[in-house]
Structure formats: C-alpha cells, structure tokens
PDB file of C-alpha atoms and ligand atoms in Angstrom:
ATOM      1  CA  MET L  49      -0.141  -0.004  -0.581  1.00 77.00           C
ATOM      2  CA  GLN L  50       2.109   3.022  -0.807  1.00 83.00           C
ATOM      3  CA  LEU L  51       0.012   6.409   0.912  1.00 94.00           C
ATOM      4  CA  PRO L  52       0.278   8.861   0.313  1.00 97.00           C
ATOM      5  CA  SER L  53      -0.057   8.312  -3.123  1.00 98.00           C
ATOM      6  CA  PRO L  54       3.741  10.041  -5.348  1.00 97.00           C
ATOM      7  CA  ILE L  55       2.987  13.521  -7.113  1.00 98.00           C
ATOM      8  CA  HIS L  56       4.701  12.867 -10.078  1.00 98.00           C
ATOM      9  CA  GLN L  57       5.426  15.307 -12.962  1.00 98.00           C
ATOM     10  CA  VAL L  58       4.730  14.791 -16.562  1.00 97.00           C
ATOM     11  CA  SER L  59       6.172  16.133 -20.013  1.00 97.00           C
ATOM     12  CA  TYR L  60       5.353  15.428 -22.170  1.00 97.00           C
ATOM     13  CA  ARG L  61       5.839  17.546 -25.462  1.00 94.00           C
ATOM     14  CA  GLY L  62       6.565  19.989 -23.770  1.00 95.00           C
ATOM     15  CA  PHE L  63       3.417  20.015 -22.049  1.00 96.00           C
ATOM     16  CA  ASN L  64       3.883  20.511 -18.551  1.00 97.00           C
ATOM     17  CA  PHE L  65       1.841  19.159 -15.870  1.00 98.00           C
ATOM     18  CA  PHE L  66       2.105  16.580 -12.694  1.00 98.00           C
ATOM     19  CA  LEU L  67       0.325  13.676 -11.750  1.00 98.00           C
ATOM     20  CA  LYS L  68      -0.821  12.046  -8.690  1.00 98.00           C
ATOM     21  CA  ARG L  69      -0.183   8.673  -9.230  1.00 98.00           C
ATOM     22  CA  ASP L  70      -3.314   6.782  -7.113  1.00 98.00           C
ATOM     23  CA  ASP L  71      -2.901   4.088 -10.011  1.00 97.00           C
ATOM     24  CA  LEU L  72       0.324   2.619  -7.236  1.00 97.00           C
ATOM     25  CA  ILE L  73      -1.176   2.676  -4.604  1.00 97.00           C
ATOM     26  CA  ASP L  74      -1.693  -1.217  -5.465  1.00 96.00           C
ATOM     27  CA  PRO L  75      -2.215  -3.006  -8.191  1.00 95.00           C
ATOM     28  CA  PHE L  76      -5.024  -4.367  -8.042  1.00 96.00           C
ATOM     29  CA  VAL L  77      -6.906  -2.095  -5.834  1.00 96.00           C
ATOM     30  CA  SER L  78      -5.953   0.391  -8.186  1.00 89.00           C
ATOM     31  CA  GLY L  79      -6.570   3.990  -8.107  1.00 94.00           C
ATOM     32  CA  ASN L  80      -9.819   5.644  -7.019  1.00 98.00           C
ATOM     33  CA  LYS L  81     -11.570   2.670  -6.226  1.00 97.00           C
ATOM     34  CA  TRP L  82      -9.473   2.156  -2.966  1.00 97.00           C
ATOM     35  CA  ARG L  83     -10.626   4.825  -2.058  1.00 98.00           C
ATOM     36  CA  LYS L  84     -14.199   4.144  -2.561  1.00 98.00           C
ATOM     37  CA  LEU L  85     -13.373   0.746  -1.048  1.00 98.00           C
ATOM     38  CA  LYS L  86     -11.784   1.662   2.347  1.00 98.00           C
ATOM     39  CA  TYR L  87     -14.926   3.090   4.096  1.00 98.00           C
ATOM     40  CA  ILE L  88     -17.520  -0.010   2.564  1.00 98.00           C
ATOM     41  CA  ILE L  89     -15.466  -1.734   3.990  1.00 98.00           C
ATOM     42  CA  GLN L  90     -15.067  -0.902   6.794  1.00 98.00           C
ATOM     43  CA  LYS L  91     -19.045  -0.194   6.862  1.00 98.00           C
ATOM     44  CA  ALA L  92     -19.315  -3.904   6.086  1.00 97.00           C
ATOM     45  CA  GLN L  93     -16.837  -4.665   8.589  1.00 97.00           C
ATOM     46  CA  GLN L  94     -18.704  -2.762  11.899  1.00 96.00           C
ATOM     47  CA  GLN L  95     -22.427  -4.612   9.967  1.00 95.00           C
ATOM     48  CA  ASN L  96     -20.626  -7.582  10.259  1.00 96.00           C
ATOM     49  CA  SER L  97     -20.942  -9.157   6.920  1.00 97.00           C
ATOM     50  CA  THR L  98     -18.437 -11.623   6.068  1.00 97.00           C
ATOM     51  CA  GLN L  99     -19.550 -10.986   1.744  1.00 97.00           C
ATOM     52  CA  LEU L 100     -18.795  -8.288  -0.009  1.00 98.00           C
ATOM     53  CA  VAL L 101     -21.639  -8.806  -2.680  1.00 98.00           C
ATOM     54  CA  THR L 102     -21.555  -6.334  -6.379  1.00 98.00           C
ATOM     55  CA  PHE L 103     -21.717  -5.171  -9.343  1.00 98.00           C
ATOM     56  CA  GLY L 104     -20.200  -4.892 -12.729  1.00 97.00           C
ATOM     57  CA  GLY L 105     -19.641  -5.829 -16.610  1.00 96.00           C
ATOM     58  CA  ALA L 106     -17.638  -6.943 -17.834  1.00 95.00           C
ATOM     59  CA  TYR L 107     -13.988  -4.958 -17.588  1.00 95.00           C
ATOM     60  CA  SER L 108     -15.352  -3.412 -14.658  1.00 95.00           C
ATOM     61  CA  ASN L 109     -11.875  -2.511 -12.448  1.00 96.00           C
ATOM     62  CA  HIS L 110     -14.188  -2.154  -9.719  1.00 98.00           C
ATOM     63  CA  LEU L 111     -14.700  -5.734  -9.345  1.00 98.00           C
ATOM     64  CA  LEU L 112     -11.281  -6.511  -9.234  1.00 98.00           C
ATOM     65  CA  ALA L 113     -10.856  -4.049  -6.854  1.00 98.00           C
ATOM     66  CA  THR L 114     -13.921  -5.818  -4.236  1.00 98.00           C
ATOM     67  CA  ALA L 115     -11.926  -9.266  -5.229  1.00 98.00           C
ATOM     68  CA  ALA L 116      -8.328  -7.952  -4.579  1.00 98.00           C
ATOM     69  CA  ALA L 117     -10.091  -5.950  -1.208  1.00 98.00           C
ATOM     70  CA  ALA L 118     -12.039  -8.696  -0.114  1.00 98.00           C
ATOM     71  CA  ALA L 119      -9.005 -11.291   0.301  1.00 98.00           C
ATOM     72  CA  LYS L 120      -7.692  -9.319   1.817  1.00 98.00           C
ATOM     73  CA  HIS L 121      -9.610  -8.294   4.684  1.00 98.00           C
ATOM     74  CA  ARG L 122     -10.594 -12.165   4.080  1.00 97.00           C
ATOM     75  CA  LEU L 123     -14.643 -11.278   3.883  1.00 98.00           C
ATOM     76  CA  LYS L 124     -15.946 -13.183   0.668  1.00 97.00           C
ATOM     77  CA  ALA L 125     -16.651 -11.589  -2.017  1.00 98.00           C
ATOM     78  CA  SER L 126     -20.088 -11.877  -5.863  1.00 98.00           C
ATOM     79  CA  ALA L 127     -20.098  -9.793  -8.129  1.00 98.00           C
ATOM     80  CA  PHE L 128     -22.962  -9.964 -10.048  1.00 98.00           C
ATOM     81  CA  VAL L 129     -21.456  -9.492 -14.599  1.00 98.00           C
ATOM     82  CA  ARG L 130     -23.772  -7.856 -16.742  1.00 97.00           C
ATOM     83  CA  GLY L 131     -23.762  -9.470 -20.139  1.00 96.00           C
ATOM     84  CA  GLU L 132     -23.628 -13.283 -21.577  1.00 95.00           C
ATOM     85  CA  MET L 133     -20.900 -15.587 -19.341  1.00 96.00           C
ATOM     86  CA  VAL L 134     -17.359 -14.831 -20.864  1.00 96.00           C
ATOM     87  CA  ASN L 135     -13.777 -14.948 -20.087  1.00 95.00           C
ATOM     88  CA  ASN L 136     -10.969 -12.262 -19.416  1.00 96.00           C
ATOM     89  CA  GLU L 137      -7.778 -11.295 -17.962  1.00 95.00           C
ATOM     90  CA  LEU L 138     -10.013  -9.406 -16.202  1.00 96.00           C
ATOM     91  CA  LEU L 139     -12.674 -12.135 -14.685  1.00 97.00           C
ATOM     92  CA  MET L 140     -10.418 -14.398 -14.033  1.00 97.00           C
ATOM     93  CA  LEU L 141      -8.038 -12.748 -11.058  1.00 98.00           C
ATOM     94  CA  CYS L 142     -11.133 -12.259 -10.100  1.00 98.00           C
ATOM     95  CA  LYS L 143     -11.835 -15.634  -9.386  1.00 98.00           C
ATOM     96  CA  LEU L 144      -8.002 -16.217  -8.493  1.00 98.00           C
ATOM     97  CA  PHE L 145      -9.422 -13.490  -5.383  1.00 98.00           C
ATOM     98  CA  GLY L 146     -11.784 -16.113  -4.882  1.00 98.00           C
ATOM     99  CA  MET L 147     -14.976 -13.967  -6.655  1.00 98.00           C
ATOM    100  CA  GLN L 148     -17.572 -15.872  -7.059  1.00 98.00           C
ATOM    101  CA  LEU L 149     -19.358 -14.413 -10.649  1.00 98.00           C
ATOM    102  CA  HIS L 150     -23.142 -14.506 -11.026  1.00 98.00           C
ATOM    103  CA  PHE L 151     -23.537 -13.548 -14.993  1.00 98.00           C
ATOM    104  CA  VAL L 152     -26.563 -12.499 -15.768  1.00 98.00           C
ATOM    105  CA  ASP L 153     -28.668 -10.529 -18.808  1.00 97.00           C
ATOM    106  CA  ARG L 154     -28.592  -7.273 -18.979  1.00 95.00           C
ATOM    107  CA  ASN L 155     -32.628  -6.910 -17.969  1.00 97.00           C
ATOM    108  CA  ALA L 156     -32.195  -8.713 -14.779  1.00 97.00           C
ATOM    109  CA  TYR L 157     -28.268  -6.897 -14.403  1.00 98.00           C
ATOM    110  CA  MET L 158     -30.978  -3.802 -14.394  1.00 96.00           C
ATOM    111  CA  ASP L 159     -32.781  -3.690 -10.863  1.00 97.00           C
ATOM    112  CA  LYS L 160     -29.945  -5.206  -8.619  1.00 97.00           C
ATOM    113  CA  GLN L 161     -31.307  -4.776  -5.312  1.00 96.00           C
ATOM    114  CA  LEU L 162     -33.835  -7.213  -6.842  1.00 97.00           C
ATOM    115  CA  LEU L 163     -30.484  -9.249  -7.334  1.00 97.00           C
ATOM    116  CA  PHE L 164     -29.216  -9.508  -3.821  1.00 97.00           C
ATOM    117  CA  ASP L 165     -32.638 -10.227  -2.298  1.00 96.00           C
ATOM    118  CA  GLN L 166     -32.636 -12.615  -4.255  1.00 95.00           C
ATOM    119  CA  HIS L 167     -30.043 -14.409  -3.583  1.00 95.00           C
ATOM    120  CA  TYR L 168     -28.238 -13.272  -0.485  1.00 95.00           C
ATOM    121  CA  SER L 169     -30.945 -12.169   1.401  1.00 85.00           C
ATOM    122  CA  ASN L 170     -30.165 -14.651   4.280  1.00 76.00           C
ATOM    123  CA  ALA L 171     -26.567 -14.478   4.076  1.00 74.00           C
ATOM    124  CA  ASN L 172     -24.632 -11.790   5.680  1.00 94.00           C
ATOM    125  CA  ALA L 173     -24.127 -10.319   2.956  1.00 97.00           C
ATOM    126  CA  TYR L 174     -23.054  -6.970   2.038  1.00 97.00           C
ATOM    127  CA  PHE L 175     -24.143  -4.783  -0.868  1.00 98.00           C
ATOM    128  CA  ILE L 176     -21.919  -2.082  -3.108  1.00 98.00           C
ATOM    129  CA  ASN L 177     -23.845  -0.484  -6.028  1.00 97.00           C
ATOM    130  CA  GLU L 178     -21.867  -0.678  -9.097  1.00 96.00           C
ATOM    131  CA  GLY L 179     -18.222   1.141  -9.262  1.00 95.00           C
ATOM    132  CA  GLY L 180     -18.133   1.902  -5.399  1.00 96.00           C
ATOM    133  CA  ALA L 181     -21.374   4.651  -5.885  1.00 96.00           C
ATOM    134  CA  SER L 182     -21.326   5.931  -2.470  1.00 97.00           C
ATOM    135  CA  GLU L 183     -21.530   7.906   0.809  1.00 98.00           C
ATOM    136  CA  GLU L 184     -18.506   6.321   1.839  1.00 98.00           C
ATOM    137  CA  ALA L 185     -16.334   5.876  -1.659  1.00 98.00           C
ATOM    138  CA  VAL L 186     -16.887   9.720  -1.338  1.00 98.00           C
ATOM    139  CA  LEU L 187     -15.260  10.199   1.904  1.00 98.00           C
ATOM    140  CA  GLY L 188     -13.016   7.928   0.880  1.00 98.00           C
ATOM    141  CA  CYS L 189     -12.170  10.374  -2.603  1.00 98.00           C
ATOM    142  CA  SER L 190     -11.648  13.184  -0.739  1.00 98.00           C
ATOM    143  CA  GLU L 191      -9.098  12.786   1.732  1.00 98.00           C
ATOM    144  CA  ILE L 192      -7.147  12.553  -1.865  1.00 98.00           C
ATOM    145  CA  ILE L 193      -7.256  16.361  -1.134  1.00 98.00           C
ATOM    146  CA  SER L 194      -5.807  15.591   2.367  1.00 98.00           C
ATOM    147  CA  GLU L 195      -2.713  14.304   0.447  1.00 98.00           C
ATOM    148  CA  LEU L 196      -1.393  17.475  -0.696  1.00 98.00           C
ATOM    149  CA  GLN L 197       0.883  19.692   0.596  1.00 97.00           C
ATOM    150  CA  GLU L 198       0.889  22.386  -1.829  1.00 96.00           C
ATOM    151  CA  PRO L 199      -2.041  24.484  -3.895  1.00 96.00           C
ATOM    152  CA  PHE L 200      -2.670  23.601  -7.806  1.00 98.00           C
ATOM    153  CA  ASP L 201      -4.582  25.627  -9.421  1.00 98.00           C
ATOM    154  CA  HIS L 202      -6.704  23.535 -11.479  1.00 98.00           C
ATOM    155  CA  ILE L 203      -6.915  19.844 -10.641  1.00 98.00           C
ATOM    156  CA  PHE L 204      -8.351  17.111 -13.408  1.00 99.00           C
ATOM    157  CA  CYS L 205     -10.505  13.246 -12.799  1.00 98.00           C
ATOM    158  CA  ALA L 206     -12.273  11.438 -15.087  1.00 98.00           C
ATOM    159  CA  ALA L 207     -15.732  10.716 -14.380  1.00 98.00           C
ATOM    160  CA  GLY L 208     -17.798   7.296 -14.658  1.00 97.00           C
ATOM    161  CA  THR L 209     -20.799   7.283 -11.977  1.00 96.00           C
ATOM    162  CA  GLY L 210     -19.234  10.903 -10.812  1.00 98.00           C
ATOM    163  CA  THR L 211     -18.553   9.524  -7.168  1.00 98.00           C
ATOM    164  CA  THR L 212     -15.136  10.548  -7.597  1.00 98.00           C
ATOM    165  CA  ALA L 213     -15.199  13.555  -8.885  1.00 98.00           C
ATOM    166  CA  ALA L 214     -17.639  14.371  -5.696  1.00 98.00           C
ATOM    167  CA  GLY L 215     -14.464  13.517  -3.467  1.00 98.00           C
ATOM    168  CA  LEU L 216     -11.971  16.108  -4.644  1.00 98.00           C
ATOM    169  CA  LEU L 217     -14.981  18.818  -4.509  1.00 98.00           C
ATOM    170  CA  ARG L 218     -15.661  18.129  -1.327  1.00 98.00           C
ATOM    171  CA  GLY L 219     -12.046  17.935  -0.332  1.00 98.00           C
ATOM    172  CA  ILE L 220     -11.113  21.031  -2.199  1.00 98.00           C
ATOM    173  CA  ASN L 221     -14.892  22.386  -0.557  1.00 98.00           C
ATOM    174  CA  GLN L 222     -13.370  21.823   3.281  1.00 98.00           C
ATOM    175  CA  SER L 223      -9.945  22.826   3.079  1.00 97.00           C
ATOM    176  CA  GLN L 224     -11.691  26.650   0.687  1.00 97.00           C
ATOM    177  CA  LEU L 225      -8.859  26.136  -1.368  1.00 97.00           C
ATOM    178  CA  HIS L 226      -8.619  28.289  -4.331  1.00 97.00           C
ATOM    179  CA  THR L 227      -8.718  25.480  -6.683  1.00 98.00           C
ATOM    180  CA  ARG L 228     -10.088  24.801  -9.572  1.00 98.00           C
ATOM    181  CA  LEU L 229     -11.634  21.115 -10.339  1.00 98.00           C
ATOM    182  CA  HIS L 230     -11.620  20.108 -14.414  1.00 98.00           C
ATOM    183  CA  VAL L 231     -13.732  16.782 -14.861  1.00 98.00           C
ATOM    184  CA  VAL L 232     -13.908  14.707 -18.014  1.00 98.00           C
ATOM    185  CA  PRO L 233     -17.365  12.712 -18.198  1.00 98.00           C
ATOM    186  CA  VAL L 234     -16.487   9.661 -19.849  1.00 98.00           C
ATOM    187  CA  LEU L 235     -20.098   8.854 -20.698  1.00 97.00           C
ATOM    188  CA  LYS L 236     -22.620  10.523 -23.570  1.00 97.00           C
ATOM    189  CA  PRO L 237     -23.885  12.759 -22.897  1.00 97.00           C
ATOM    190  CA  GLY L 238     -22.740  13.076 -19.963  1.00 97.00           C
ATOM    191  CA  GLU L 239     -23.756  15.930 -18.665  1.00 97.00           C
ATOM    192  CA  PHE L 240     -25.846  14.134 -16.265  1.00 97.00           C
ATOM    193  CA  ILE L 241     -22.776  14.346 -13.974  1.00 98.00           C
ATOM    194  CA  GLN L 242     -23.815  18.275 -13.064  1.00 98.00           C
ATOM    195  CA  ASP L 243     -26.272  16.213 -10.769  1.00 98.00           C
ATOM    196  CA  GLU L 244     -24.488  13.443  -9.567  1.00 98.00           C
ATOM    197  CA  ILE L 245     -21.679  14.929  -8.166  1.00 98.00           C
ATOM    198  CA  ALA L 246     -23.778  17.457  -6.324  1.00 98.00           C
ATOM    199  CA  ALA L 247     -26.468  15.192  -5.605  1.00 98.00           C
ATOM    200  CA  TYR L 248     -23.563  14.465  -2.958  1.00 98.00           C
ATOM    201  CA  GLU L 249     -21.804  17.605  -2.842  1.00 98.00           C
ATOM    202  CA  LYS L 250     -24.084  21.033  -3.517  1.00 98.00           C
ATOM    203  CA  ASN L 251     -21.839  23.603  -3.546  1.00 98.00           C
ATOM    204  CA  THR L 252     -20.442  22.940  -7.450  1.00 98.00           C
ATOM    205  CA  ASN L 253     -18.999  26.716  -7.511  1.00 98.00           C
ATOM    206  CA  CYS L 254     -15.856  25.472  -7.407  1.00 98.00           C
ATOM    207  CA  LEU L 255     -16.089  22.493 -10.542  1.00 98.00           C
ATOM    208  CA  ASN L 256     -15.387  22.758 -14.803  1.00 98.00           C
ATOM    209  CA  LEU L 257     -17.491  19.993 -16.808  1.00 98.00           C
ATOM    210  CA  HIS L 258     -15.503  18.881 -20.365  1.00 98.00           C
ATOM    211  CA  CYS L 259     -18.437  16.600 -21.998  1.00 98.00           C
ATOM    212  CA  ASP L 260     -16.683  16.200 -25.287  1.00 98.00           C
ATOM    213  CA  TYR L 261     -14.098  14.672 -24.121  1.00 98.00           C
ATOM    214  CA  HIS L 262     -15.861  10.816 -24.123  1.00 98.00           C
ATOM    215  CA  PHE L 263     -14.777   9.679 -27.847  1.00 98.00           C
ATOM    216  CA  GLY L 264     -18.392   8.221 -28.599  1.00 98.00           C
ATOM    217  CA  GLY L 265     -19.280   6.791 -25.311  1.00 97.00           C
ATOM    218  CA  TYR L 266     -18.338   4.843 -22.830  1.00 96.00           C
ATOM    219  CA  ALA L 267     -15.501   2.130 -23.060  1.00 96.00           C
ATOM    220  CA  LYS L 268     -15.336   4.108 -27.099  1.00 97.00           C
ATOM    221  CA  THR L 269     -12.137   4.881 -28.543  1.00 97.00           C
ATOM    222  CA  ASN L 270     -11.141   6.344 -31.987  1.00 97.00           C
ATOM    223  CA  PRO L 271      -7.080   5.427 -33.403  1.00 96.00           C
ATOM    224  CA  GLN L 272      -6.994   8.899 -32.338  1.00 97.00           C
ATOM    225  CA  LEU L 273      -7.153   8.080 -28.892  1.00 98.00           C
ATOM    226  CA  ILE L 274      -5.335   4.779 -29.295  1.00 97.00           C
ATOM    227  CA  GLN L 275      -2.521   7.327 -30.318  1.00 97.00           C
ATOM    228  CA  PHE L 276      -2.063   9.490 -28.356  1.00 98.00           C
ATOM    229  CA  ILE L 277      -1.842   6.317 -25.529  1.00 98.00           C
ATOM    230  CA  LYS L 278       0.530   5.156 -26.764  1.00 97.00           C
ATOM    231  CA  ASP L 279       2.352   8.151 -27.781  1.00 98.00           C
ATOM    232  CA  PHE L 280       2.104   9.523 -24.438  1.00 98.00           C
ATOM    233  CA  THR L 281       2.819   6.394 -22.738  1.00 97.00           C
ATOM    234  CA  ALA L 282       6.244   5.844 -24.887  1.00 97.00           C
ATOM    235  CA  GLN L 283       7.263   9.708 -24.045  1.00 98.00           C
ATOM    236  CA  THR L 284       6.787   9.483 -20.733  1.00 98.00           C
ATOM    237  CA  GLY L 285       6.978   5.548 -19.114  1.00 98.00           C
ATOM    238  CA  ILE L 286       3.157   6.068 -17.037  1.00 98.00           C
ATOM    239  CA  LEU L 287       0.906   4.116 -18.430  1.00 98.00           C
ATOM    240  CA  LEU L 288      -2.665   5.252 -19.527  1.00 98.00           C
ATOM    241  CA  ASP L 289      -6.228   3.368 -19.823  1.00 98.00           C
ATOM    242  CA  PRO L 290      -8.164   4.029 -22.800  1.00 97.00           C
ATOM    243  CA  ILE L 291     -11.445   4.027 -20.919  1.00 98.00           C
ATOM    244  CA  TYR L 292     -10.748   6.842 -18.432  1.00 98.00           C
ATOM    245  CA  THR L 293      -7.322   8.420 -17.423  1.00 98.00           C
ATOM    246  CA  GLY L 294      -6.796   8.915 -21.392  1.00 98.00           C
ATOM    247  CA  LYS L 295      -9.386  10.596 -22.099  1.00 98.00           C
ATOM    248  CA  MET L 296      -8.787  12.951 -18.861  1.00 98.00           C
ATOM    249  CA  CYS L 297      -5.330  13.555 -20.062  1.00 98.00           C
ATOM    250  CA  TYR L 298      -6.108  14.482 -24.169  1.00 98.00           C
ATOM    251  CA  ALA L 299      -8.346  16.597 -22.475  1.00 98.00           C
ATOM    252  CA  ILE L 300      -5.392  18.763 -20.195  1.00 98.00           C
ATOM    253  CA  ILE L 301      -3.186  18.643 -22.828  1.00 98.00           C
ATOM    254  CA  ASP L 302      -5.968  20.002 -25.558  1.00 98.00           C
ATOM    255  CA  LEU L 303      -7.196  22.364 -23.296  1.00 98.00           C
ATOM    256  CA  ILE L 304      -3.850  23.580 -23.271  1.00 97.00           C
ATOM    257  CA  GLU L 305      -3.021  23.893 -26.905  1.00 97.00           C
ATOM    258  CA  LYS L 306      -6.712  24.837 -27.665  1.00 97.00           C
ATOM    259  CA  GLY L 307      -6.260  28.324 -25.264  1.00 96.00           C
ATOM    260  CA  ILE L 308      -8.468  27.732 -22.618  1.00 97.00           C
ATOM    261  CA  LEU L 309      -6.139  26.104 -19.730  1.00 97.00           C
ATOM    262  CA  SER L 310      -3.307  28.634 -18.838  1.00 96.00           C
ATOM    263  CA  GLY L 311       0.039  25.718 -19.487  1.00 90.00           C
ATOM    264  CA  SER L 312       1.463  28.213 -17.343  1.00 95.00           C
ATOM    265  CA  ASP L 313      -0.715  27.712 -14.430  1.00 97.00           C
ATOM    266  CA  LYS L 314      -0.499  24.683 -12.273  1.00 98.00           C
ATOM    267  CA  ILE L 315      -2.698  21.571 -13.139  1.00 98.00           C
ATOM    268  CA  LEU L 316      -2.414  17.912 -11.554  1.00 98.00           C
ATOM    269  CA  ALA L 317      -4.423  15.058 -12.861  1.00 98.00           C
ATOM    270  CA  ILE L 318      -5.263  12.500 -10.657  1.00 98.00           C
ATOM    271  CA  HIS L 319      -4.308   9.134 -12.280  1.00 98.00           C
ATOM    272  CA  THR L 320      -7.399   6.765 -11.203  1.00 98.00           C
ATOM    273  CA  GLY L 321      -5.611   3.529 -12.046  1.00 97.00           C
ATOM    274  CA  GLY L 322      -8.115   0.437 -13.687  1.00 95.00           C
ATOM    275  CA  LEU L 323      -4.836   0.210 -16.917  1.00 95.00           C
ATOM    276  CA  PHE L 324      -5.941  -3.587 -16.272  1.00 94.00           C
ATOM    277  CA  GLY L 325      -8.842  -2.097 -18.906  1.00 93.00           C
ATOM    278  CA  ILE L 326      -5.523  -1.877 -21.705  1.00 94.00           C
ATOM    279  CA  PHE L 327      -6.699  -5.177 -22.088  1.00 93.00           C
ATOM    280  CA  GLY L 328     -10.531  -5.045 -22.940  1.00 93.00           C
ATOM    281  CA  LYS L 329      -9.122  -2.889 -26.097  1.00 95.00           C
ATOM    282  CA  LYS L 330      -6.470  -4.927 -26.983  1.00 93.00           C
ATOM    283  CA  ASP L 331      -7.412  -5.022 -31.181  1.00 94.00           C
ATOM    284  CA  GLU L 332      -7.287  -1.247 -31.135  1.00 95.00           C
ATOM    285  CA  PHE L 333      -4.077  -0.746 -29.399  1.00 94.00           C
ATOM    286  CA  ASP L 334      -2.757  -3.838 -32.473  1.00 91.00           C
ATOM    287  CA  LYS L 335      -4.854  -1.948 -35.521  1.00 85.00           C
ATOM    288  CA  PHE L 336      -3.390   1.245 -35.122  1.00 68.00           C
TER     289      PHE L 336
HETATM  290  C1  PLP S   1     -14.460   3.842 -12.394  1.00 88.89           C
HETATM  291  C2  PLP S   1     -12.679   4.019 -13.485  1.00 88.89           C
HETATM  292  C3  PLP S   1     -13.611   6.028 -13.126  1.00 88.89           C
HETATM  293  C4  PLP S   1     -14.651   5.937 -12.433  1.00 88.89           C
HETATM  294  O1  PLP S   1     -14.522   6.724 -11.231  1.00 88.89           O
HETATM  295  P1  PLP S   1     -16.280   7.254 -10.574  1.00 88.89           P
HETATM  296  O2  PLP S   1     -15.936   7.295  -8.955  1.00 88.89           O
HETATM  297  O3  PLP S   1     -17.573   6.268 -11.064  1.00 88.89           O
HETATM  298  O4  PLP S   1     -16.408   8.443 -11.361  1.00 88.89           O
HETATM  299  C5  PLP S   1     -11.916   6.860 -12.800  1.00 88.89           C
HETATM  300  N1  PLP S   1     -10.869   6.051 -13.263  1.00 88.89           N
HETATM  301  C6  PLP S   1     -10.820   4.641 -13.508  1.00 88.89           C
HETATM  302  C7  PLP S   1      -9.586   4.094 -14.090  1.00 88.89           C
HETATM  303  C8  PLP S   1     -11.768   3.471 -13.037  1.00 88.89           C
HETATM  304  O5  PLP S   1     -11.821   3.261 -13.055  1.00 88.89           O
END
C-alpha cells in the first residue's frame, strides 16, 4: 500500500503537469477504487458482514478491486456481471482472488437490489453498488485532497459515476482551496454528472465539466485516442487506460493547446488507475 500516493511531474511534448499516482496504491485495488472501498469495507466490517456483493461489467475495475480487497480482509466476495458468460484477463484475476461470479442478462442486471435480495437475503452479505458509488466512497476520495502538500490551480479527474469527482469537490470545499475541479465524463452525454456530483456535494462553484472528450461514449475509442495513449506512454513511461485516464489526459493537453487552460498554471491530474482496461481494447491497440 503506497500512501500517500506520490505526485510525479509529467513533461509531454512541451506540456507540463503533475500526476497524482493513485494507480500505484495497489496493483489490483487500484486508484480511485481503493479510495472508494476504504470506508465501504470499514462499514461492512462494523456490521459484521462476511461477504461483499457487487455489480459490474466484464471489464469493471471495481470488480477486481473488490475481489482483491475482500481477499485481503478475509471477506467473501461475489459479483453480478452484466451480460453473457465470458472469460477475460480481468475476470480470471477476480476468480483467482476467490470472487464468485454470476452472469446476468442486461434486463435482470437493471434491478440490482432485487438480484441481491434474491440471492443473498439470508447471508451476512453487504451490498456495494456498481462502481462503489456511495457516501463512503465520496469520503474516501475526499482524502486525495488532504494528502496535497501544496496548492494547485486546477485538478482533473475522469468521471464514470461522478463519485470520485464529488469526493474531490468535497475535499476542495472543506479545505477552502482556490482550486478549480475539472471533470471529464467518459459517457455520452456526460452532462448528467453535474447532478450526480451535486447530490453528494451541493456547492459546485469551483466545478468545470468537459463533456466533449467521451470519444463516442463509455468504453468507446478512436484511432486518435489510441495513438495518443501509445505516444504518451512511450514519451513519459506512464501507462494510461483507454476508458478513463487516457481521455482525461487527452483533454488536458487539448485544453492547453486551445488556450482554454494556461500551460503555466499548476495542473494536477488524478491517475485513477484502471490499467487492466487496456486488455479490453487489445484489438484497437494492435490495429493502430
Ligand atoms: C472507475 C474508474 C473511474 C470512475 O470513477 P467514478 O467515481 O465512478 O466517477 C475513473 N477512473 C478509473 C481508472 C476507474 O477505474
């Protein structure tokens, strides 16, 4: 466990910014998923739960993080996986950590509470929502801000559910920092994230959304994004994932290039991990 996570200076084709390497916290409970699970697991243990039950797609970083964290805490773990039965590198690791997988079709997946009640009502099981979205997760992510030793003008993160962004916003508000939070939604359309964030943290004065960097939608890529990730990795030695952090870093460079952000401002990006997402895009990386 590497905490507080280190901050590395990145110099990429003349653009300079800082990366908070939450991807280095743990290889499997990586990035924001470690932050999100910290207080979820604490609460589950306080309630004497012996099993974590959660939900995700076949390449969900949250599933792997939950599987690895559960094993470390001697808890059982199960997950409902959206879609038909498949095997891949990520699910293989989930199983290695002892997670039990149930594949459910997209319709059944919609009612998560029902799935939980049907299968785990008698067990001493703890319900964890998809992606870990919860108040506990917001609290965990707000601690990213408490770890900062110096001020930044801008902080960037990618957003799926917006929980991590809400935690960062809470940290910024609580510490009364003069920092703008820039959120890059990876879904199309991404505007809904504003309300998701506000549901956890009302004061959104310092929030900026950048909704034009979804590259077609969740888990969608294009040759430009793949090329950017390849080039960035080769130039900096820092791996990005194609679902979240690749889109965030692309946005940062693009916003500086367009003059919307000043390259002389101090910019911190949160590397939220998720590097196994690369294996879900093998064909795309091979092609270009
Ligand atoms: C899950 C994930 C996110 C999204 O976090 P939210 O709190 O759901 O917005 C961002 N980056 C990576 C690498 C992730 O795995």
